[in-house]
JSON list of C-alpha atoms in Angstrom, two decimals:
[
{"chain": "A", "resi": 773, "resn": "MET", "atom": "CA", "xyz": [-75.34, 20.61, 9.05]},
{"chain": "A", "resi": 774, "resn": "ARG", "atom": "CA", "xyz": [-75.84, 17.55, 11.24]},
{"chain": "A", "resi": 775, "resn": "GLN", "atom": "CA", "xyz": [-74.37, 15.22, 8.56]},
{"chain": "A", "resi": 776, "resn": "THR", "atom": "CA", "xyz": [-71.39, 17.52, 8.09]},
{"chain": "A", "resi": 777, "resn": "LEU", "atom": "CA", "xyz": [-70.72, 17.54, 11.82]},
{"chain": "A", "resi": 778, "resn": "LEU", "atom": "CA", "xyz": [-71.04, 13.76, 11.99]},
{"chain": "A", "resi": 779, "resn": "GLY", "atom": "CA", "xyz": [-68.64, 13.40, 9.06]},
{"chain": "A", "resi": 780, "resn": "LEU", "atom": "CA", "xyz": [-66.09, 15.67, 10.74]},
{"chain": "A", "resi": 781, "resn": "LEU", "atom": "CA", "xyz": [-66.36, 13.70, 13.98]},
{"chain": "A", "resi": 782, "resn": "ILE", "atom": "CA", "xyz": [-65.74, 10.43, 12.14]},
{"chain": "A", "resi": 783, "resn": "LEU", "atom": "CA", "xyz": [-62.75, 11.85, 10.28]},
{"chain": "A", "resi": 784, "resn": "SER", "atom": "CA", "xyz": [-61.26, 13.36, 13.42]},
{"chain": "A", "resi": 785, "resn": "GLY", "atom": "CA", "xyz": [-61.75, 10.03, 15.20]},
{"chain": "A", "resi": 786, "resn": "LEU", "atom": "CA", "xyz": [-59.88, 8.24, 12.41]},
{"chain": "A", "resi": 787, "resn": "ALA", "atom": "CA", "xyz": [-57.10, 10.83, 12.57]},
{"chain": "A", "resi": 788, "resn": "LEU", "atom": "CA", "xyz": [-56.84, 10.28, 16.32]},
{"chain": "A", "resi": 789, "resn": "ALA", "atom": "CA", "xyz": [-56.68, 6.51, 15.82]},
{"chain": "A", "resi": 790, "resn": "GLN", "atom": "CA", "xyz": [-53.91, 7.01, 13.27]},
{"chain": "A", "resi": 791, "resn": "ALA", "atom": "CA", "xyz": [-52.01, 9.25, 15.68]},
{"chain": "A", "resi": 792, "resn": "ASP", "atom": "CA", "xyz": [-52.23, 6.55, 18.35]},
{"chain": "A", "resi": 793, "resn": "GLY", "atom": "CA", "xyz": [-51.19, 3.97, 15.78]},
{"chain": "A", "resi": 794, "resn": "ALA", "atom": "CA", "xyz": [-48.18, 6.07, 14.89]},
{"chain": "A", "resi": 795, "resn": "LYS", "atom": "CA", "xyz": [-47.13, 6.13, 18.54]},
{"chain": "A", "resi": 796, "resn": "LEU", "atom": "CA", "xyz": [-47.66, 2.39, 18.86]},
{"chain": "A", "resi": 797, "resn": "TYR", "atom": "CA", "xyz": [-45.63, 1.81, 15.69]},
{"chain": "A", "resi": 798, "resn": "ALA", "atom": "CA", "xyz": [-42.56, 2.95, 17.61]},
{"chain": "A", "resi": 799, "resn": "GLN", "atom": "CA", "xyz": [-42.49, -0.63, 18.98]},
{"chain": "A", "resi": 800, "resn": "CYS", "atom": "CA", "xyz": [-42.27, -1.93, 15.40]},
{"chain": "A", "resi": 801, "resn": "ALA", "atom": "CA", "xyz": [-39.86, 0.62, 13.95]},
{"chain": "A", "resi": 802, "resn": "GLY", "atom": "CA", "xyz": [-36.78, -0.99, 15.50]},
{"chain": "A", "resi": 803, "resn": "CYS", "atom": "CA", "xyz": [-37.18, -3.86, 13.05]},
{"chain": "A", "resi": 804, "resn": "HIS", "atom": "CA", "xyz": [-39.40, -2.55, 10.25]},
{"chain": "A", "resi": 805, "resn": "GLN", "atom": "CA", "xyz": [-37.87, 0.97, 10.41]},
{"chain": "A", "resi": 806, "resn": "ALA", "atom": "CA", "xyz": [-39.71, 4.29, 10.72]},
{"chain": "A", "resi": 807, "resn": "ASN", "atom": "CA", "xyz": [-40.26, 4.40, 6.96]},
{"chain": "A", "resi": 808, "resn": "GLY", "atom": "CA", "xyz": [-41.62, 0.83, 6.81]},
{"chain": "A", "resi": 809, "resn": "GLN", "atom": "CA", "xyz": [-38.76, -0.34, 4.57]},
{"chain": "A", "resi": 810, "resn": "GLY", "atom": "CA", "xyz": [-37.39, -2.96, 6.99]},
{"chain": "A", "resi": 811, "resn": "LEU", "atom": "CA", "xyz": [-33.81, -4.16, 6.84]},
{"chain": "A", "resi": 812, "resn": "PRO", "atom": "CA", "xyz": [-33.03, -6.31, 3.77]},
{"chain": "A", "resi": 813, "resn": "GLY", "atom": "CA", "xyz": [-32.37, -9.92, 4.74]},
{"chain": "A", "resi": 814, "resn": "ALA", "atom": "CA", "xyz": [-33.21, -9.31, 8.40]},
{"chain": "A", "resi": 815, "resn": "PHE", "atom": "CA", "xyz": [-36.65, -7.69, 8.75]},
{"chain": "A", "resi": 816, "resn": "PRO", "atom": "CA", "xyz": [-39.16, -7.47, 5.89]},
{"chain": "A", "resi": 817, "resn": "PRO", "atom": "CA", "xyz": [-40.61, -4.21, 4.63]},
{"chain": "A", "resi": 818, "resn": "LEU", "atom": "CA", "xyz": [-44.19, -3.30, 5.42]},
{"chain": "A", "resi": 819, "resn": "ALA", "atom": "CA", "xyz": [-44.38, -0.40, 2.97]},
{"chain": "A", "resi": 820, "resn": "GLY", "atom": "CA", "xyz": [-45.64, -1.71, -0.35]},
{"chain": "A", "resi": 821, "resn": "HIS", "atom": "CA", "xyz": [-46.21, -5.19, 1.04]},
{"chain": "A", "resi": 822, "resn": "VAL", "atom": "CA", "xyz": [-49.21, -4.48, 3.25]},
{"chain": "A", "resi": 823, "resn": "SER", "atom": "CA", "xyz": [-51.27, -3.63, 0.17]},
{"chain": "A", "resi": 824, "resn": "GLU", "atom": "CA", "xyz": [-50.39, -7.03, -1.34]},
{"chain": "A", "resi": 825, "resn": "ILE", "atom": "CA", "xyz": [-51.65, -8.70, 1.81]},
{"chain": "A", "resi": 826, "resn": "LEU", "atom": "CA", "xyz": [-54.81, -6.59, 2.00]},
{"chain": "A", "resi": 827, "resn": "ASN", "atom": "CA", "xyz": [-55.63, -7.34, -1.63]},
{"chain": "A", "resi": 828, "resn": "ALA", "atom": "CA", "xyz": [-55.50, -11.09, -0.94]},
{"chain": "A", "resi": 829, "resn": "LYS", "atom": "CA", "xyz": [-58.69, -12.79, 0.20]},
{"chain": "A", "resi": 830, "resn": "GLY", "atom": "CA", "xyz": [-58.34, -13.17, 3.97]},
{"chain": "A", "resi": 831, "resn": "GLY", "atom": "CA", "xyz": [-55.52, -10.62, 4.15]},
{"chain": "A", "resi": 832, "resn": "ARG", "atom": "CA", "xyz": [-57.20, -8.39, 6.73]},
{"chain": "A", "resi": 833, "resn": "GLU", "atom": "CA", "xyz": [-57.69, -11.31, 9.09]},
{"chain": "A", "resi": 834, "resn": "TYR", "atom": "CA", "xyz": [-54.13, -12.50, 8.50]},
{"chain": "A", "resi": 835, "resn": "LEU", "atom": "CA", "xyz": [-52.67, -9.11, 9.48]},
{"chain": "A", "resi": 836, "resn": "ILE", "atom": "CA", "xyz": [-54.70, -9.13, 12.69]},
{"chain": "A", "resi": 837, "resn": "MET", "atom": "CA", "xyz": [-53.53, -12.68, 13.43]},
{"chain": "A", "resi": 838, "resn": "VAL", "atom": "CA", "xyz": [-49.89, -11.66, 12.91]},
{"chain": "A", "resi": 839, "resn": "LEU", "atom": "CA", "xyz": [-50.19, -8.94, 15.52]},
{"chain": "A", "resi": 840, "resn": "LEU", "atom": "CA", "xyz": [-52.14, -11.10, 17.96]},
{"chain": "A", "resi": 841, "resn": "ASN", "atom": "CA", "xyz": [-50.06, -14.28, 17.62]},
{"chain": "A", "resi": 842, "resn": "GLY", "atom": "CA", "xyz": [-46.74, -13.39, 16.00]},
{"chain": "A", "resi": 843, "resn": "LEU", "atom": "CA", "xyz": [-45.17, -14.98, 12.94]},
{"chain": "A", "resi": 844, "resn": "SER", "atom": "CA", "xyz": [-42.32, -17.47, 12.71]},
{"chain": "A", "resi": 845, "resn": "GLY", "atom": "CA", "xyz": [-40.62, -19.15, 9.79]},
{"chain": "A", "resi": 846, "resn": "PRO", "atom": "CA", "xyz": [-39.41, -18.48, 6.27]},
{"chain": "A", "resi": 847, "resn": "ILE", "atom": "CA", "xyz": [-41.20, -15.86, 4.17]},
{"chain": "A", "resi": 848, "resn": "GLU", "atom": "CA", "xyz": [-40.39, -13.97, 0.99]},
{"chain": "A", "resi": 849, "resn": "VAL", "atom": "CA", "xyz": [-41.20, -10.30, 0.43]},
{"chain": "A", "resi": 850, "resn": "LYS", "atom": "CA", "xyz": [-40.40, -8.48, -2.79]},
{"chain": "A", "resi": 851, "resn": "GLY", "atom": "CA", "xyz": [-38.01, -11.23, -3.86]},
{"chain": "A", "resi": 852, "resn": "MET", "atom": "CA", "xyz": [-36.01, -11.17, -0.59]},
{"chain": "A", "resi": 853, "resn": "LYS", "atom": "CA", "xyz": [-36.06, -14.17, 1.75]},
{"chain": "A", "resi": 854, "resn": "TYR", "atom": "CA", "xyz": [-36.47, -13.79, 5.50]},
{"chain": "A", "resi": 855, "resn": "ASN", "atom": "CA", "xyz": [-36.39, -16.45, 8.19]},
{"chain": "A", "resi": 856, "resn": "GLY", "atom": "CA", "xyz": [-37.07, -15.03, 11.60]},
{"chain": "A", "resi": 857, "resn": "ALA", "atom": "CA", "xyz": [-39.68, -14.54, 14.23]},
{"chain": "A", "resi": 858, "resn": "MET", "atom": "CA", "xyz": [-41.97, -11.63, 14.94]},
{"chain": "A", "resi": 859, "resn": "PRO", "atom": "CA", "xyz": [-43.27, -11.52, 18.49]},
{"chain": "A", "resi": 860, "resn": "ALA", "atom": "CA", "xyz": [-46.97, -11.46, 19.30]},
{"chain": "A", "resi": 861, "resn": "PHE", "atom": "CA", "xyz": [-48.49, -8.16, 20.41]},
{"chain": "A", "resi": 862, "resn": "GLY", "atom": "CA", "xyz": [-51.58, -9.77, 21.91]},
{"chain": "A", "resi": 863, "resn": "GLY", "atom": "CA", "xyz": [-51.08, -7.73, 25.06]},
{"chain": "A", "resi": 864, "resn": "LEU", "atom": "CA", "xyz": [-52.27, -4.64, 23.21]},
{"chain": "A", "resi": 865, "resn": "LYS", "atom": "CA", "xyz": [-55.93, -3.71, 23.49]},
{"chain": "A", "resi": 866, "resn": "ASP", "atom": "CA", "xyz": [-58.21, -4.40, 20.53]},
{"chain": "A", "resi": 867, "resn": "GLU", "atom": "CA", "xyz": [-58.47, -0.70, 19.69]},
{"chain": "A", "resi": 868, "resn": "GLU", "atom": "CA", "xyz": [-54.67, -0.36, 19.86]},
{"chain": "A", "resi": 869, "resn": "ILE", "atom": "CA", "xyz": [-54.15, -3.20, 17.40]},
{"chain": "A", "resi": 870, "resn": "ALA", "atom": "CA", "xyz": [-56.76, -1.66, 15.08]},
{"chain": "A", "resi": 871, "resn": "ALA", "atom": "CA", "xyz": [-55.05, 1.75, 15.34]},
{"chain": "A", "resi": 872, "resn": "LEU", "atom": "CA", "xyz": [-51.64, 0.19, 14.69]},
{"chain": "A", "resi": 873, "resn": "LEU", "atom": "CA", "xyz": [-52.92, -1.67, 11.64]},
{"chain": "A", "resi": 874, "resn": "ASN", "atom": "CA", "xyz": [-54.57, 1.50, 10.33]},
{"chain": "A", "resi": 875, "resn": "HIS", "atom": "CA", "xyz": [-51.26, 3.32, 10.68]},
{"chain": "A", "resi": 876, "resn": "ILE", "atom": "CA", "xyz": [-49.37, 0.54, 8.91]},
{"chain": "A", "resi": 877, "resn": "ALA", "atom": "CA", "xyz": [-51.97, 0.41, 6.13]},
{"chain": "A", "resi": 878, "resn": "THR", "atom": "CA", "xyz": [-52.00, 4.17, 5.52]},
{"chain": "A", "resi": 879, "resn": "ALA", "atom": "CA", "xyz": [-48.60, 5.60, 6.50]},
{"chain": "A", "resi": 880, "resn": "TRP", "atom": "CA", "xyz": [-46.84, 4.68, 3.26]},
{"chain": "A", "resi": 881, "resn": "GLY", "atom": "CA", "xyz": [-49.78, 4.80, 0.86]},
{"chain": "A", "resi": 882, "resn": "ASP", "atom": "CA", "xyz": [-50.70, 1.11, 0.87]},
{"chain": "A", "resi": 883, "resn": "ALA", "atom": "CA", "xyz": [-54.40, 1.80, 1.55]},
{"chain": "A", "resi": 884, "resn": "LYS", "atom": "CA", "xyz": [-54.57, 3.73, -1.73]},
{"chain": "A", "resi": 885, "resn": "LYS", "atom": "CA", "xyz": [-53.58, 0.53, -3.55]},
{"chain": "A", "resi": 886, "resn": "VAL", "atom": "CA", "xyz": [-56.43, -1.44, -1.96]},
{"chain": "A", "resi": 887, "resn": "LYS", "atom": "CA", "xyz": [-59.85, -1.35, -3.56]},
{"chain": "A", "resi": 888, "resn": "ASP", "atom": "CA", "xyz": [-62.44, -0.02, -1.10]},
{"chain": "A", "resi": 889, "resn": "PHE", "atom": "CA", "xyz": [-60.09, 0.03, 1.90]},
{"chain": "A", "resi": 890, "resn": "ASN", "atom": "CA", "xyz": [-61.95, 0.27, 5.19]},
{"chain": "A", "resi": 891, "resn": "PRO", "atom": "CA", "xyz": [-60.15, 1.09, 8.44]},
{"chain": "A", "resi": 892, "resn": "PHE", "atom": "CA", "xyz": [-59.58, -1.77, 10.86]},
{"chain": "A", "resi": 893, "resn": "THR", "atom": "CA", "xyz": [-61.89, -1.82, 13.87]},
{"chain": "A", "resi": 894, "resn": "ALA", "atom": "CA", "xyz": [-61.54, -3.04, 17.43]},
{"chain": "A", "resi": 895, "resn": "GLU", "atom": "CA", "xyz": [-64.50, -5.34, 16.77]},
{"chain": "A", "resi": 896, "resn": "GLU", "atom": "CA", "xyz": [-62.57, -7.14, 14.01]},
{"chain": "A", "resi": 897, "resn": "VAL", "atom": "CA", "xyz": [-59.64, -7.66, 16.36]},
{"chain": "A", "resi": 898, "resn": "LYS", "atom": "CA", "xyz": [-61.87, -8.86, 19.20]},
{"chain": "A", "resi": 899, "resn": "ALA", "atom": "CA", "xyz": [-63.52, -11.41, 16.90]},
{"chain": "A", "resi": 900, "resn": "LEU", "atom": "CA", "xyz": [-60.14, -12.95, 15.99]},
{"chain": "A", "resi": 901, "resn": "ARG", "atom": "CA", "xyz": [-58.61, -12.75, 19.47]},
{"chain": "A", "resi": 902, "resn": "THR", "atom": "CA", "xyz": [-60.43, -15.95, 20.44]},
{"chain": "A", "resi": 903, "resn": "LYS", "atom": "CA", "xyz": [-58.72, -17.84, 17.59]},
{"chain": "A", "resi": 904, "resn": "LYS", "atom": "CA", "xyz": [-55.52, -18.82, 19.37]},
{"chain": "A", "resi": 905, "resn": "LEU", "atom": "CA", "xyz": [-52.72, -19.72, 16.95]},
{"chain": "A", "resi": 906, "resn": "THR", "atom": "CA", "xyz": [-49.01, -20.34, 17.26]},
{"chain": "A", "resi": 907, "resn": "ALA", "atom": "CA", "xyz": [-46.63, -18.17, 15.24]},
{"chain": "A", "resi": 908, "resn": "GLN", "atom": "CA", "xyz": [-46.02, -21.20, 13.00]},
{"chain": "A", "resi": 909, "resn": "GLN", "atom": "CA", "xyz": [-49.77, -21.61, 12.40]},
{"chain": "A", "resi": 910, "resn": "VAL", "atom": "CA", "xyz": [-49.92, -17.96, 11.37]},
{"chain": "A", "resi": 911, "resn": "LEU", "atom": "CA", "xyz": [-47.23, -18.78, 8.80]},
{"chain": "A", "resi": 912, "resn": "GLU", "atom": "CA", "xyz": [-49.51, -21.48, 7.42]},
{"chain": "A", "resi": 913, "resn": "GLU", "atom": "CA", "xyz": [-52.30, -18.87, 7.15]},
{"chain": "A", "resi": 914, "resn": "ARG", "atom": "CA", "xyz": [-49.89, -16.72, 5.12]},
{"chain": "A", "resi": 915, "resn": "LYS", "atom": "CA", "xyz": [-49.36, -19.56, 2.66]},
{"chain": "A", "resi": 916, "resn": "LYS", "atom": "CA", "xyz": [-53.13, -19.89, 2.20]},
{"chain": "A", "resi": 917, "resn": "LEU", "atom": "CA", "xyz": [-53.14, -16.28, 0.95]},
{"chain": "A", "resi": 918, "resn": "GLY", "atom": "CA", "xyz": [-50.80, -17.27, -1.86]},
{"chain": "A", "resi": 919, "resn": "LEU", "atom": "CA", "xyz": [-47.93, -15.35, -0.30]},
{"chain": "A", "resi": 920, "resn": "LYS", "atom": "CA", "xyz": [-44.51, -16.93, 0.10]}
]
């Protein structure tokens, strides 16, 4: 009984974090769209691409760095080239960034495409917050993942 209750509390906590992440995603939807498909040639899709990032070694850390520091410069997603700038969201709290990333990773089924996906945590975000990078340096981190 105690384990069942604990399991329900954990699941409800994750659901709450996803609900908060969904609200926070409203700040992202103007560019990446509510369905995560982006706008071809202007803003890259997140749906279907987040799983590619998460499957790359260092992908989790990269996604956190993108939200903390922004991203600037040319990238390619699903064969489409983009050359813009994403602002940093470092003003968000660690738990908000974790919730936002959990929403982005799960809203369109990307987490199902990642082996042993674990939800992002505020502790992960806090650990990377001290690593100050420019948006251009985050682009260099992207290249290290083998992503264009």
